[in-house]
mmCIF file of C-alpha atoms in Angstrom:
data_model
loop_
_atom_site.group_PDB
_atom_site.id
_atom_site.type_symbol
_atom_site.label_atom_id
_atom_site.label_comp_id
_atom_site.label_asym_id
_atom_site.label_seq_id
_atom_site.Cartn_x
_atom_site.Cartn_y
_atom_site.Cartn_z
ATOM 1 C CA UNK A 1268 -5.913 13.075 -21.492
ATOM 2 C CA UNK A 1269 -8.123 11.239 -18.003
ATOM 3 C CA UNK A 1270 -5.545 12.348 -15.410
ATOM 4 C CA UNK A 1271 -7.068 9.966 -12.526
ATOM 5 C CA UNK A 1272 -7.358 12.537 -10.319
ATOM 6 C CA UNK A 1273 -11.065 10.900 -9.253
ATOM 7 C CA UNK A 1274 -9.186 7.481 -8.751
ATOM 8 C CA UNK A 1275 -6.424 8.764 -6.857
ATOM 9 C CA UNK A 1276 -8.381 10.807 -4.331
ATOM 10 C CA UNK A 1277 -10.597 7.209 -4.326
ATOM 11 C CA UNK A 1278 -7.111 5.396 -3.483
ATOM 12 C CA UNK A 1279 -6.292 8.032 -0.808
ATOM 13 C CA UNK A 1280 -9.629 7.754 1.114
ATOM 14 C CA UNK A 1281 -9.647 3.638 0.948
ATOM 15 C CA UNK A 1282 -6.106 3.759 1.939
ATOM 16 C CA UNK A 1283 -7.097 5.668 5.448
ATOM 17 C CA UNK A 1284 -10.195 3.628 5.680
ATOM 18 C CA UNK A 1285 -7.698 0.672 5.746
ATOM 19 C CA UNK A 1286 -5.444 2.149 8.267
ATOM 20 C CA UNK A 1287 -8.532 2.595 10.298
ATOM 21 C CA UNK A 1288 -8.785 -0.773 10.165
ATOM 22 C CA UNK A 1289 -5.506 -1.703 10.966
ATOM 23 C CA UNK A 1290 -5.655 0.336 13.999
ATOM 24 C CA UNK A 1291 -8.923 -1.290 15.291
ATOM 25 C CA UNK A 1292 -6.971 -4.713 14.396
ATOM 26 C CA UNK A 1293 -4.007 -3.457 17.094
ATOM 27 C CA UNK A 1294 -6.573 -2.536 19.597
ATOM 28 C CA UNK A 1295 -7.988 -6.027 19.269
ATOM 29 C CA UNK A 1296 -4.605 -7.758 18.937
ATOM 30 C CA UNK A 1297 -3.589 -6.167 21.765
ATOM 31 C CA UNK A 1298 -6.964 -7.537 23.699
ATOM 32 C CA UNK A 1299 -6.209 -11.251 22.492
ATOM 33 C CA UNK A 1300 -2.187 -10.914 23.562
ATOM 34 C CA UNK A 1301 -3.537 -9.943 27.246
ATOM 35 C CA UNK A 1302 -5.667 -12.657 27.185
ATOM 36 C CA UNK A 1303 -3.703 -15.477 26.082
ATOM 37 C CA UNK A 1304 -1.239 -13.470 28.624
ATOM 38 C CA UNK A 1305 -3.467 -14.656 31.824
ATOM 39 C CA UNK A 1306 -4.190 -17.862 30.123
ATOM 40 C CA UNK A 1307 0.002 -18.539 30.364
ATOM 41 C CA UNK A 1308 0.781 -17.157 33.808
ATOM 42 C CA UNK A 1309 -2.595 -18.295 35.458
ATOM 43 C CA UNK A 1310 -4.334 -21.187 34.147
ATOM 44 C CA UNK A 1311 -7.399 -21.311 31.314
ATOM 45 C CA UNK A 1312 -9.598 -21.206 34.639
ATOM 46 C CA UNK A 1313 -9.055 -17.433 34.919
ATOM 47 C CA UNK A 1314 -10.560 -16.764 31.876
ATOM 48 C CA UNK A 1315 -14.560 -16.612 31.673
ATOM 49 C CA UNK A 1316 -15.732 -18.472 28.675
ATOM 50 C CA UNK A 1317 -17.853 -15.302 27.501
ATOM 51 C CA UNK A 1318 -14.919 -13.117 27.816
ATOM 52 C CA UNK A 1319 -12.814 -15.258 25.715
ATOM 53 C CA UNK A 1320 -15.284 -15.209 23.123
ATOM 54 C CA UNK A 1321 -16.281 -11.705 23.330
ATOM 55 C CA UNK A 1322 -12.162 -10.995 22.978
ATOM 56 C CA UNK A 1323 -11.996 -13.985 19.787
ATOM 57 C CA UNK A 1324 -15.148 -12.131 18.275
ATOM 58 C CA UNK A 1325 -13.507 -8.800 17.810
ATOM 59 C CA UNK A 1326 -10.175 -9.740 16.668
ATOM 60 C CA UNK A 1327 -12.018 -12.359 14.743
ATOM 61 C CA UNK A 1328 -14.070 -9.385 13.029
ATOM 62 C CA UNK A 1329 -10.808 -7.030 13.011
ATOM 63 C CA UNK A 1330 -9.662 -9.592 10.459
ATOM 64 C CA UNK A 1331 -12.641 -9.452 8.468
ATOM 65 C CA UNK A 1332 -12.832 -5.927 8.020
ATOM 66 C CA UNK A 1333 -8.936 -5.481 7.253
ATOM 67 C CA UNK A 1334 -9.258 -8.207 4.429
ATOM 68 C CA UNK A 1335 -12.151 -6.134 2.789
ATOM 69 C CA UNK A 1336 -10.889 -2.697 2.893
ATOM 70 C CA UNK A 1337 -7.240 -4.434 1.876
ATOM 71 C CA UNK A 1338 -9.333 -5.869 -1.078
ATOM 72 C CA UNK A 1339 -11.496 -2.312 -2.288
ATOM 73 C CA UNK A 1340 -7.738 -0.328 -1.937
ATOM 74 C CA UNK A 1341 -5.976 -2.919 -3.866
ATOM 75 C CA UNK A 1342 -8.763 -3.075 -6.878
ATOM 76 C CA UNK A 1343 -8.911 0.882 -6.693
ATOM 77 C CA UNK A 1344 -5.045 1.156 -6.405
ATOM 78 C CA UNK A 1345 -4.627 -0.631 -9.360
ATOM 79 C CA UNK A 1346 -7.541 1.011 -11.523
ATOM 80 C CA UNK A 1347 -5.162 4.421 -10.636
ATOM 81 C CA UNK A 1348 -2.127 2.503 -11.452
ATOM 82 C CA UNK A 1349 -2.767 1.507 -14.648
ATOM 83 C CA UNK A 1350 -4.564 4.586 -15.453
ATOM 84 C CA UNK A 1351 -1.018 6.555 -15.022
ATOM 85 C CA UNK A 1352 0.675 4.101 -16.842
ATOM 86 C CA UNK A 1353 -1.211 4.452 -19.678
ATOM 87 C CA UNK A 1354 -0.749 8.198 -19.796
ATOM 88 C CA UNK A 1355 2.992 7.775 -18.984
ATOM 89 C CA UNK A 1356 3.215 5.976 -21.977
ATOM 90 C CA UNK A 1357 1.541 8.827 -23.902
ATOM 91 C CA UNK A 1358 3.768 11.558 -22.230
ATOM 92 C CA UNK A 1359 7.341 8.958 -22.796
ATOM 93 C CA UNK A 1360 6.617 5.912 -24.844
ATOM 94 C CA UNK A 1361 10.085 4.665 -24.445
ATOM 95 C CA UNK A 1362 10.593 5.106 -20.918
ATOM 96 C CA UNK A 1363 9.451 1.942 -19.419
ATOM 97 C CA UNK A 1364 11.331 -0.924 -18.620
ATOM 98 C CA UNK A 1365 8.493 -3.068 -18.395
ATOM 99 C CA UNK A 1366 5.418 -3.815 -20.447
ATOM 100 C CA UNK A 1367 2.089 -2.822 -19.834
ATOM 101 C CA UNK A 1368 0.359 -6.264 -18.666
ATOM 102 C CA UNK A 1369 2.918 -6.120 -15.897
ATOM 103 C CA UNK A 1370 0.964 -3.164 -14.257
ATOM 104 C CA UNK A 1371 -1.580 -5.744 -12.465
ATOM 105 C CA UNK A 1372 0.232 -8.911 -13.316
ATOM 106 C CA UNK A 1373 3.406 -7.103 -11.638
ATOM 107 C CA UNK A 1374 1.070 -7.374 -8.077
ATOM 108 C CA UNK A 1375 -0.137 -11.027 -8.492
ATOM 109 C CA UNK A 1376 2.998 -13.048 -9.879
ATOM 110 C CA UNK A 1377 5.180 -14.987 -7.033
ATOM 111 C CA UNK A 1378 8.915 -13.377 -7.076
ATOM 112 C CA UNK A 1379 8.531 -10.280 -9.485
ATOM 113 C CA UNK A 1380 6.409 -8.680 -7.200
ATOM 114 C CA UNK A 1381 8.993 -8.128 -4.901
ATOM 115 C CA UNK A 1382 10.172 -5.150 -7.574
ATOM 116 C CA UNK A 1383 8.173 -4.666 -10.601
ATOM 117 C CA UNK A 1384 5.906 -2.484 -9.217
ATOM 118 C CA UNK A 1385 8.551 -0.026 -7.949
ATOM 119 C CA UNK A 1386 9.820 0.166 -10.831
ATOM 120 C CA UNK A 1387 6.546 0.708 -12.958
ATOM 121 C CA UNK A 1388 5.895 3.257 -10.721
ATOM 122 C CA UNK A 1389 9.443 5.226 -10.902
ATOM 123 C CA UNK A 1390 8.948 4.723 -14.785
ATOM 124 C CA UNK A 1391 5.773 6.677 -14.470
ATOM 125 C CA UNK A 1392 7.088 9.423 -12.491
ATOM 126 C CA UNK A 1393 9.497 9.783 -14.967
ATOM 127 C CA UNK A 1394 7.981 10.006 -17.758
ATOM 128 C CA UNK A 1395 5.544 12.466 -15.941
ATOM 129 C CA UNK A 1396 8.441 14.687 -15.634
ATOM 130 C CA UNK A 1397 7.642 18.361 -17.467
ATOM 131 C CA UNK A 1398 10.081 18.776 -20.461
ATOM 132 C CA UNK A 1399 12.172 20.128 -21.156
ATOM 133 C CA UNK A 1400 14.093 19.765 -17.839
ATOM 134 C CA UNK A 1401 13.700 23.008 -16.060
ATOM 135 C CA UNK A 1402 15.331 23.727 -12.459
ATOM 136 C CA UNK A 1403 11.558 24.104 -10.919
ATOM 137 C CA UNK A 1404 10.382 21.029 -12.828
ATOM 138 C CA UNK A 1405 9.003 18.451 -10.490
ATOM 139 C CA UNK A 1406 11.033 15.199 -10.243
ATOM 140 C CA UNK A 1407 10.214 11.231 -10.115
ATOM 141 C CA UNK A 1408 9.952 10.798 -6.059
ATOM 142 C CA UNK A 1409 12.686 8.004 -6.068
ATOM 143 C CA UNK A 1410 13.364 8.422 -2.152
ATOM 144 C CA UNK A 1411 9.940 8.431 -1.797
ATOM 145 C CA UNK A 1412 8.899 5.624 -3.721
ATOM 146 C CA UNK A 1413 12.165 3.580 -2.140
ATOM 147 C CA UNK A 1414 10.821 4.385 1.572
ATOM 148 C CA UNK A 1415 7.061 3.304 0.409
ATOM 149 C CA UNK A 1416 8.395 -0.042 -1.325
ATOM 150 C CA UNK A 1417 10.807 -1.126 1.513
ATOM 151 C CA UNK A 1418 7.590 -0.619 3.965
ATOM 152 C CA UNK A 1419 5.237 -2.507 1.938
ATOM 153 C CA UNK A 1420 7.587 -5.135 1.456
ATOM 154 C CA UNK A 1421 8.618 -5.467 5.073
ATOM 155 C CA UNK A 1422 4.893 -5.819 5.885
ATOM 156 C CA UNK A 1423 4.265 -8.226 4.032
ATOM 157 C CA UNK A 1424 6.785 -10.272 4.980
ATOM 158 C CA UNK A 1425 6.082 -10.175 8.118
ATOM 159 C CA UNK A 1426 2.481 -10.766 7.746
ATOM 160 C CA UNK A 1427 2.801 -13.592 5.365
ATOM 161 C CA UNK A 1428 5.557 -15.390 8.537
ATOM 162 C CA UNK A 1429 2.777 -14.402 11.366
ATOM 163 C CA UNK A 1430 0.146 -16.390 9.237
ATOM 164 C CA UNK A 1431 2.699 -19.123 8.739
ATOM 165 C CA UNK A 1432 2.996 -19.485 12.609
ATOM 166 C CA UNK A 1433 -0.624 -19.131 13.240
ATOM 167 C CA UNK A 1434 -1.375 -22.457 11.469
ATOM 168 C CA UNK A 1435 0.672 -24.429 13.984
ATOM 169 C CA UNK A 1436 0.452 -22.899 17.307
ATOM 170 C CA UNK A 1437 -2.417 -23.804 20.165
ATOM 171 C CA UNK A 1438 -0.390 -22.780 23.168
ATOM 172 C CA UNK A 1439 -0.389 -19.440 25.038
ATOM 173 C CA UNK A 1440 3.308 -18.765 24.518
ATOM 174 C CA UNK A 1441 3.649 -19.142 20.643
ATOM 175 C CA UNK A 1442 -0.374 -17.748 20.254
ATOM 176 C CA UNK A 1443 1.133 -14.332 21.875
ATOM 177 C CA UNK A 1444 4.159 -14.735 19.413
ATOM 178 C CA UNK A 1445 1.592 -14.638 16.123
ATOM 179 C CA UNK A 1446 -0.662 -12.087 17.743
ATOM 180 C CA UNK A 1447 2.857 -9.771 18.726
ATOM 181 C CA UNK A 1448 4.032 -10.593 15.159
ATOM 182 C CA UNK A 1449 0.601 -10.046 13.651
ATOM 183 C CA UNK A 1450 0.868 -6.647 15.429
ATOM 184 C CA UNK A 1451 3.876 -5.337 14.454
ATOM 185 C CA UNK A 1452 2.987 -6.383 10.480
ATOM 186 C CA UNK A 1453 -0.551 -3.984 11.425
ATOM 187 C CA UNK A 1454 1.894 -1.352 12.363
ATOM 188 C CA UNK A 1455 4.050 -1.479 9.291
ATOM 189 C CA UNK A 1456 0.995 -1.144 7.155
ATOM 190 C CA UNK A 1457 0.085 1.826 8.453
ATOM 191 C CA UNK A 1458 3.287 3.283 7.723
ATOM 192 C CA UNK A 1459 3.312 1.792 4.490
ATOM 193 C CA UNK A 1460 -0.431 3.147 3.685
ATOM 194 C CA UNK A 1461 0.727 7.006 4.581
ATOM 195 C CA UNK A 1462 3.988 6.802 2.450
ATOM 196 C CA UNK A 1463 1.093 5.204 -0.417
ATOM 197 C CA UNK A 1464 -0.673 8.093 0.023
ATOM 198 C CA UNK A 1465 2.083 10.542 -0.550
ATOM 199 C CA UNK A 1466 3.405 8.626 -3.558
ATOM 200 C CA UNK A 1467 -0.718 8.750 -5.369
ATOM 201 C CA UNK A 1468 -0.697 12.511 -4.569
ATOM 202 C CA UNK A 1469 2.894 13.376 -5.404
ATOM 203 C CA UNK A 1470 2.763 11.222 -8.764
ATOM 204 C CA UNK A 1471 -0.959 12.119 -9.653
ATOM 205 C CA UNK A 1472 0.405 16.549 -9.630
ATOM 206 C CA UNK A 1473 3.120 15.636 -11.720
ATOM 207 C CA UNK A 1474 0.696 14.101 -13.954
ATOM 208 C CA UNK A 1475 -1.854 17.123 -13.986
ATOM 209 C CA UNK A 1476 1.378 19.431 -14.274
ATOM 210 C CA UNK A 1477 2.651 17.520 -17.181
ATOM 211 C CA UNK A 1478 -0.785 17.418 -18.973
ATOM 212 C CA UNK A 1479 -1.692 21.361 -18.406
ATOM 213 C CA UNK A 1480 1.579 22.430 -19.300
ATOM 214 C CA UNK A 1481 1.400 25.119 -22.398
ATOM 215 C CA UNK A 1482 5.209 24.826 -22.819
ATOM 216 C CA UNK A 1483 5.769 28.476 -22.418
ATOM 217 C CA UNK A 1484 5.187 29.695 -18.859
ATOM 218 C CA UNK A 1485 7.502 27.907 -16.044
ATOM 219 C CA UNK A 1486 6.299 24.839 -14.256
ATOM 220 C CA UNK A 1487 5.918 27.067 -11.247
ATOM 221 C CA UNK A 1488 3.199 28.844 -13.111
ATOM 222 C CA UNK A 1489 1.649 25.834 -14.704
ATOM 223 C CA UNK A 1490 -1.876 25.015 -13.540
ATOM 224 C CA UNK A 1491 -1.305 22.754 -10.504
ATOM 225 C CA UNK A 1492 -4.283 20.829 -9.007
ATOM 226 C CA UNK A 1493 -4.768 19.373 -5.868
ATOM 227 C CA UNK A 1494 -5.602 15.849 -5.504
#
């Protein structure tokens, strides 16, 4: 059985590249909100037309490069994703709730991504649990899988509002509004991408504990691999 442990170590690294990014994307945002500060308080005149494009090029680019690092970890994500499903369903064919096709579908679809992918992936840790049940078995990550799933959804929330706003607003006041908003969303993702991380790694070892497992020595002295 293809544990992914080449995906998931793939997912991990695109995941930090992508906090990278977001950081870069504060340090910008942060650039633009001072700007469109003076531009409030003392006039447009106090700005120097190459600064103001020197300050809209970088948070201009920050964008860019957080869209395609978003779009490599999502593709690779859901390569890994799927990839545990499908074993899951080889370790527990009846314990998932939902059917296969929702595994990317899950991600695109208006409404049901709010929760089907949570729910895929506490399906998978559990079936990935090492049976029988043992009292050093490892078990599904439900707190952490709640934690990563509030995050994510939080952040995109409030990125999908801040790019609501930023379609109306020309003024300093409400520009500073998006770019704070915009900010804080860059924030959550970062939180959200570290709690992704520990939900790859911790589901990915149950996986390789679940597939090496003889049966007859403890999980504790089961072959465990390090993603």
């Amino acid at each position: 059985m293809p544990v992914p442990t080449g995906l998931a170590t793939a997912t991990c690294v695109l995941l930090g590249l992508a906090m990278v990014a977001d950081v870069f994307a504060i340090v910008t945002g942060a650039q633009y909100y001072s700007l469109w500060s003076r531009v409030g308080e003392e006039g447009l005149h106090t700005v120097g037309l190459e600064e103001a494009e020197g300050v809209e090029r970088l948070y201009s680019l920050a964008g860019v490069i957080q869209t395609v690092t978003f779009l490599m970890c999502a593709i690779v994500f859901i390569l890994w994703f799927r990839q545990m499903r499908e074993n899951a369903e080889l370790f527990a064919p009846d314990a998932h709730r939902k059917a296969r096709h929702w595994v990317v579908w899950g991600w695109i679809l208006p409404v049901v991504s709010l929760w089907f992918p949570r729910r895929i992936a506490l399906d998978i840790g559990t079936a990935s649990e090492l049976r029988p049940s043992l009292p050093d078995a490892p078990r599904t990550p439900v707190t952490l899988v709640n934690a990563w799933w509030t995050v994510w959804i939080c952040d995109t929330t409030l990125s999908n509002l801040a790019a609501q706003f930023a379609r109306r607003v020309e003024e300093a006041g409400p520009v500073k509004a998006v770019v704070g908003l915009t900010m804080a969303a860059d924030l959550l993702d970062i939180a959200a991408g570290v709690l992704a991380i520990l939900v790859v790694r911790r589901l990915t070892r149950m996986q390789l504990r679940r597939a090496t497992w003889t049966g007859h020595d403890s999980p504790a002295e089961a072959s465990e691999q390090h993603v």
